[in-house]
C-alpha positions as MATLAB code, in Angstrom:
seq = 'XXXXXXXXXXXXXXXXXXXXXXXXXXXXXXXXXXXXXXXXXXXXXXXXXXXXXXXXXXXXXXXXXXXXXXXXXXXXXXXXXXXXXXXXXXXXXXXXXXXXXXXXXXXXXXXXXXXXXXXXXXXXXXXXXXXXXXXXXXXXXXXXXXXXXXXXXXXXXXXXXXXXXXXXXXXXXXXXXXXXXXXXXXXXXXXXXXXXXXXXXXXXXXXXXXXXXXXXXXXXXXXXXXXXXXXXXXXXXXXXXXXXXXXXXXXXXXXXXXXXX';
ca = [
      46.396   81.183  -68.082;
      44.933   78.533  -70.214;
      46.082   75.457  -67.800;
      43.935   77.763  -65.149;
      40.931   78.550  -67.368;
      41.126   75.002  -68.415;
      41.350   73.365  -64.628;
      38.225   76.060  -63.702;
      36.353   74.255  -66.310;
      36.972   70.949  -65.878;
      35.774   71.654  -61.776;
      32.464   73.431  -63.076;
      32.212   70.517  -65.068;
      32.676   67.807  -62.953;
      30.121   69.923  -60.456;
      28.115   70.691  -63.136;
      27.916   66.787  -63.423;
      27.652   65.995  -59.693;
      24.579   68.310  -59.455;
      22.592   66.322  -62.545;
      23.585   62.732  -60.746;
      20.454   60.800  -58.596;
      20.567   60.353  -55.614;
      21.062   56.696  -56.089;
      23.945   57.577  -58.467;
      25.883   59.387  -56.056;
      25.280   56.403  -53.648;
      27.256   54.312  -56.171;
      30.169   56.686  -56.645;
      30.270   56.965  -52.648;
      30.593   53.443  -52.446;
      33.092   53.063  -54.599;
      34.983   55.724  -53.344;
      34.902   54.277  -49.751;
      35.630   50.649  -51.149;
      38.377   51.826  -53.063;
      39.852   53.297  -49.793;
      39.187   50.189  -47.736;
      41.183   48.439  -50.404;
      44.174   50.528  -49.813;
      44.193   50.325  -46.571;
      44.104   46.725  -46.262;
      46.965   47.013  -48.623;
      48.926   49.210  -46.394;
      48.124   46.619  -43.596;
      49.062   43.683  -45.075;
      52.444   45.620  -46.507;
      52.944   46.913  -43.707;
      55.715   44.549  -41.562;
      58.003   44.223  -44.385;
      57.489   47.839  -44.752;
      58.608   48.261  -41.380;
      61.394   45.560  -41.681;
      62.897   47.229  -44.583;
      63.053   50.653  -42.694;
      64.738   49.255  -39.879;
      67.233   47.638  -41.782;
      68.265   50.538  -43.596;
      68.012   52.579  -40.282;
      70.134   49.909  -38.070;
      72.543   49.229  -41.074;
      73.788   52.497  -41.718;
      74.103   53.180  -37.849;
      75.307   50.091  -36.526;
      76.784   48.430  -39.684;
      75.471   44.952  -41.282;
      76.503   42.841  -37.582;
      75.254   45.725  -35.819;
      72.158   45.055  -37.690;
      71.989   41.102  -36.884;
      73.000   40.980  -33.513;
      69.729   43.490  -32.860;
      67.766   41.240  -35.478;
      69.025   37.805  -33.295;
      68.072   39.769  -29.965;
      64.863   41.077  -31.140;
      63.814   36.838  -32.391;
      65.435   35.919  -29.613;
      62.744   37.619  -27.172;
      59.491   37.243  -29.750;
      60.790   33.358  -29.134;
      60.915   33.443  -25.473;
      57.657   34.414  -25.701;
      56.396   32.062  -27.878;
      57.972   29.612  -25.892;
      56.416   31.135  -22.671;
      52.592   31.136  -24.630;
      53.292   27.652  -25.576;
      54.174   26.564  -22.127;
      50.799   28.121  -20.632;
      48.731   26.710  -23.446;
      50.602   22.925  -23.290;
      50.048   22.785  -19.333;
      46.073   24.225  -19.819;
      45.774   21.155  -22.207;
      47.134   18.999  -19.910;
      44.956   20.179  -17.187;
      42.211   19.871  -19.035;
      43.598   16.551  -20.425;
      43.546   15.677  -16.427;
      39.899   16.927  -15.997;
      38.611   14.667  -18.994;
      39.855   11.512  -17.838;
      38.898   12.554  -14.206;
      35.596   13.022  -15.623;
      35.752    9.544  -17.265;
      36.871    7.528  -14.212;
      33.678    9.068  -12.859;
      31.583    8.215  -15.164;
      33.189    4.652  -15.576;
      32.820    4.362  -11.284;
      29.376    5.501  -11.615;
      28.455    3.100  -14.125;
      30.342    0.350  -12.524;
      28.443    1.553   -9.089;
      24.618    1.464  -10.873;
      25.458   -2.127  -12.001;
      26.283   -3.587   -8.780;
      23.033   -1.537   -8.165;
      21.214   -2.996  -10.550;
      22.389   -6.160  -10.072;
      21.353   -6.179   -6.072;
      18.498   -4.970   -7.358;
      17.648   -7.658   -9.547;
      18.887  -10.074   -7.219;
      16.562   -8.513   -4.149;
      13.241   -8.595   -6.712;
      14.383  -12.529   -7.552;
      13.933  -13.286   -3.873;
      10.780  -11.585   -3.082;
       9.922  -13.285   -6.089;
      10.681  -16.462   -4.468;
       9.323  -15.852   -1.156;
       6.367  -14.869   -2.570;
       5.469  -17.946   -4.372;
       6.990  -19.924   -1.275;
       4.195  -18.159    0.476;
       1.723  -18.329   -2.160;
       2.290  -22.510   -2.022;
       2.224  -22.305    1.541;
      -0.841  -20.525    1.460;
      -2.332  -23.380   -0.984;
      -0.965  -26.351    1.267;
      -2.663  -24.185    4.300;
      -5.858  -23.468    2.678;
      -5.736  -27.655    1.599;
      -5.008  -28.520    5.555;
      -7.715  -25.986    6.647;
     -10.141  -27.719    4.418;
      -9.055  -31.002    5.735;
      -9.437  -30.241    8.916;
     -12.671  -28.470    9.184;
     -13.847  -32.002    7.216;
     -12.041  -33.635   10.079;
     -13.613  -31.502   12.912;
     -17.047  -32.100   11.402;
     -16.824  -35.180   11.356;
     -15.568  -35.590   15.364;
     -18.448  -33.345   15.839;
     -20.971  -35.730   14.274;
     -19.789  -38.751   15.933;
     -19.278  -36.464   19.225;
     -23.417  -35.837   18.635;
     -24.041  -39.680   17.745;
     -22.651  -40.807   20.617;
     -24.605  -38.341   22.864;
     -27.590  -38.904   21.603;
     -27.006  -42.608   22.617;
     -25.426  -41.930   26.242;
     -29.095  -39.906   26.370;
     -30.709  -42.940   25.300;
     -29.307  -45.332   26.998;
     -29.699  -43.110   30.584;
     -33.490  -42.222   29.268;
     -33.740  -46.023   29.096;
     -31.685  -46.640   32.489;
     -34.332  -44.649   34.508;
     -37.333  -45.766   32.770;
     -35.818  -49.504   33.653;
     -35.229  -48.617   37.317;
     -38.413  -47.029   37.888;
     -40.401  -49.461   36.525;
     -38.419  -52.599   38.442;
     -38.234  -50.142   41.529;
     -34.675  -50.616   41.697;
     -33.412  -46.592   42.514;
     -30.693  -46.403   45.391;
     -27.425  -44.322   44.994;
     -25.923  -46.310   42.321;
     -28.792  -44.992   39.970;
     -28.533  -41.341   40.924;
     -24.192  -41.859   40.640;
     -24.679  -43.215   37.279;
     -27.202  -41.074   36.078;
     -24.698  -37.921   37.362;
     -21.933  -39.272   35.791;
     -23.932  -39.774   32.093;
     -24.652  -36.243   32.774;
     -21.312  -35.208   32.751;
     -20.037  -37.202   29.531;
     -22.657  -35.725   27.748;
     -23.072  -32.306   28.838;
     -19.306  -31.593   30.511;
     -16.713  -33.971   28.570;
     -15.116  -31.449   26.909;
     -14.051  -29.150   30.506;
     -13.482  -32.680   31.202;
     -11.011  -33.703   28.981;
      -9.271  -29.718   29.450;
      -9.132  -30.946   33.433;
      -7.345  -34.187   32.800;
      -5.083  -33.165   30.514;
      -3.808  -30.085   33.439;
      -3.375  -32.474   35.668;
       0.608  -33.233   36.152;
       2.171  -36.676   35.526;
       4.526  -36.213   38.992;
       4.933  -34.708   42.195;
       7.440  -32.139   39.921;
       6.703  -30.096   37.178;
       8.924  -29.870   34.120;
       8.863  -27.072   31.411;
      11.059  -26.390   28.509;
      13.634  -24.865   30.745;
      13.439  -27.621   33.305;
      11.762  -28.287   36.692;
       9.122  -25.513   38.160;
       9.856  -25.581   41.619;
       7.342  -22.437   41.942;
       4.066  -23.935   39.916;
       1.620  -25.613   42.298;
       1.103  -28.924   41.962;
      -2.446  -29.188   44.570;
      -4.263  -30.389   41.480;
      -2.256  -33.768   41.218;
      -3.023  -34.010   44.898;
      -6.216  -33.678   44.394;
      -7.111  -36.048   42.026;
      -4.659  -38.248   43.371;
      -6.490  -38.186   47.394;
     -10.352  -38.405   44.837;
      -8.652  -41.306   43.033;
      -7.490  -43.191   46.253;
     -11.235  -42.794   47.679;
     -13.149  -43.849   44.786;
     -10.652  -47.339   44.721;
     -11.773  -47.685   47.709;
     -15.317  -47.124   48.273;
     -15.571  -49.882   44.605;
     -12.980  -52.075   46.150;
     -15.321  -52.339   49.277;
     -19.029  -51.889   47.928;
     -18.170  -54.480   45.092;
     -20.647  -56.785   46.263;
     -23.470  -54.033   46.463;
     -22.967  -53.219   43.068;
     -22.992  -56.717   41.988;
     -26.123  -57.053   43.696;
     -27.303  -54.181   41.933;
     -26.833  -55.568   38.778;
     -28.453  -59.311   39.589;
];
């Protein structure tokens, strides 16, 4: 009766104690509580294979006897083995395959990087040529613009004595007619020569373009040979004019000797 009185009290007191704990107090003791149990069951946990291995050797021993025992033990490592072996397998041959993709990867990379040399290189070798070509230009350009300048000095200077001697053909006709008028020598010879100072002055350069169309033969040649086809009337032409002036001069020699006494 005591041991009951005494157990009543000790719960009143222990609830007489939870009632005056704060709240923060009985957040402690719950803590505890639930850390104490988390401790035990990671206990249990970690205990708990040689817990189990223990069992089932008493179990299998007293039913099968101690070989009983380790022939099940042998079959049971026998298949966690086979398993192993099995994981290991799948796990060496994924390395390997991945092994495979890595250096697959790297010959690649190493192609690629082989492939934007030669790249580069071209490259490099394509920029050193326009490079080249362009100063090749650039010095052609100078020895043109130095031949240009040449030139045009030339040309002026053909021009100027072109001009000189026109001014004195001029003369030297202005001169011609004043002499014949004034020594009333005019016939056809004076008209002929004053026609033909014409020309030099006024026409020698259509001149010059006629004579040099004119063909040196009765056959024209080109760069692939003779031009059966082209028309050759021209060299007839001047050849039949040539023909009559040698032979008007050959026979009015004496007249023109005259002319000139």
């Amino acid at each position: 009766m005591d041991s009951l009185d005494a157990k009543l009290k000790k719960i009143v007191e222990n609830n007489q104690i939870e009632m005056n704990k704060t709240p923060s107090e009985r957040r402690e003791d719950k803590l505890k509580e639930l850390n104490n149990k988390l401790l035990d069951a990671r206990s249990k946990y970690e205990s708990g294979p040689l817990r189990i291995e223990n069992a089932e050797k008493q179990y299998y021993t007293l039913k099968d006897g101690a070989v009983g025992y380790e022939k099940r033990k042998f079959e049971k490592y026998k298949v966690e083995a086979e398993n192993l072996k099995k994981e290991m397998l799948v796990n060496h041959q994924e390395d390997i395959k991945n092994t495979f993709h890595s250096l697959s990867y790297y010959n690649s990379q190493r192609t690629y990087s082989t492939n934007i040399d030669t790249v580069k290189l071209t490259m490099l070798k394509n920029i050193m040529k326009q490079l080249k070509q362009l100063q090749k230009e650039n010095a052609n350009k100078s020895t043109n613009n130095r031949k240009t300048y040449y030139v045009i000095e030339e040309q002026e200077s053909v021009i100027f004595w072109l001009k000189f001697l026109n001014y004195c053909i001029i003369s030297f006709i202005i001169v011609f007619i004043a002499y014949s008028v004034k020594e009333q020598h005019i016939d056809i010879y004076t008209y002929l020569f004053v026609i033909f100072g014409a020309i030099i002055v006024f026409y020698l350069e259509p001149l010059i373009k006629l004579i040099q169309s004119i063909p040196l033969s009765f056959n024209v040649y080109t760069a692939w040979g003779e031009d059966t086809e082209q028309p050759t009337s021209t060299f007839y032409v001047v050849l039949i004019i040539s023909f009559i002036l040698m032979f008007v001069i050959y026979k009015k020699n004496a007249v023109i000797d005259n002319y000139f006494k």
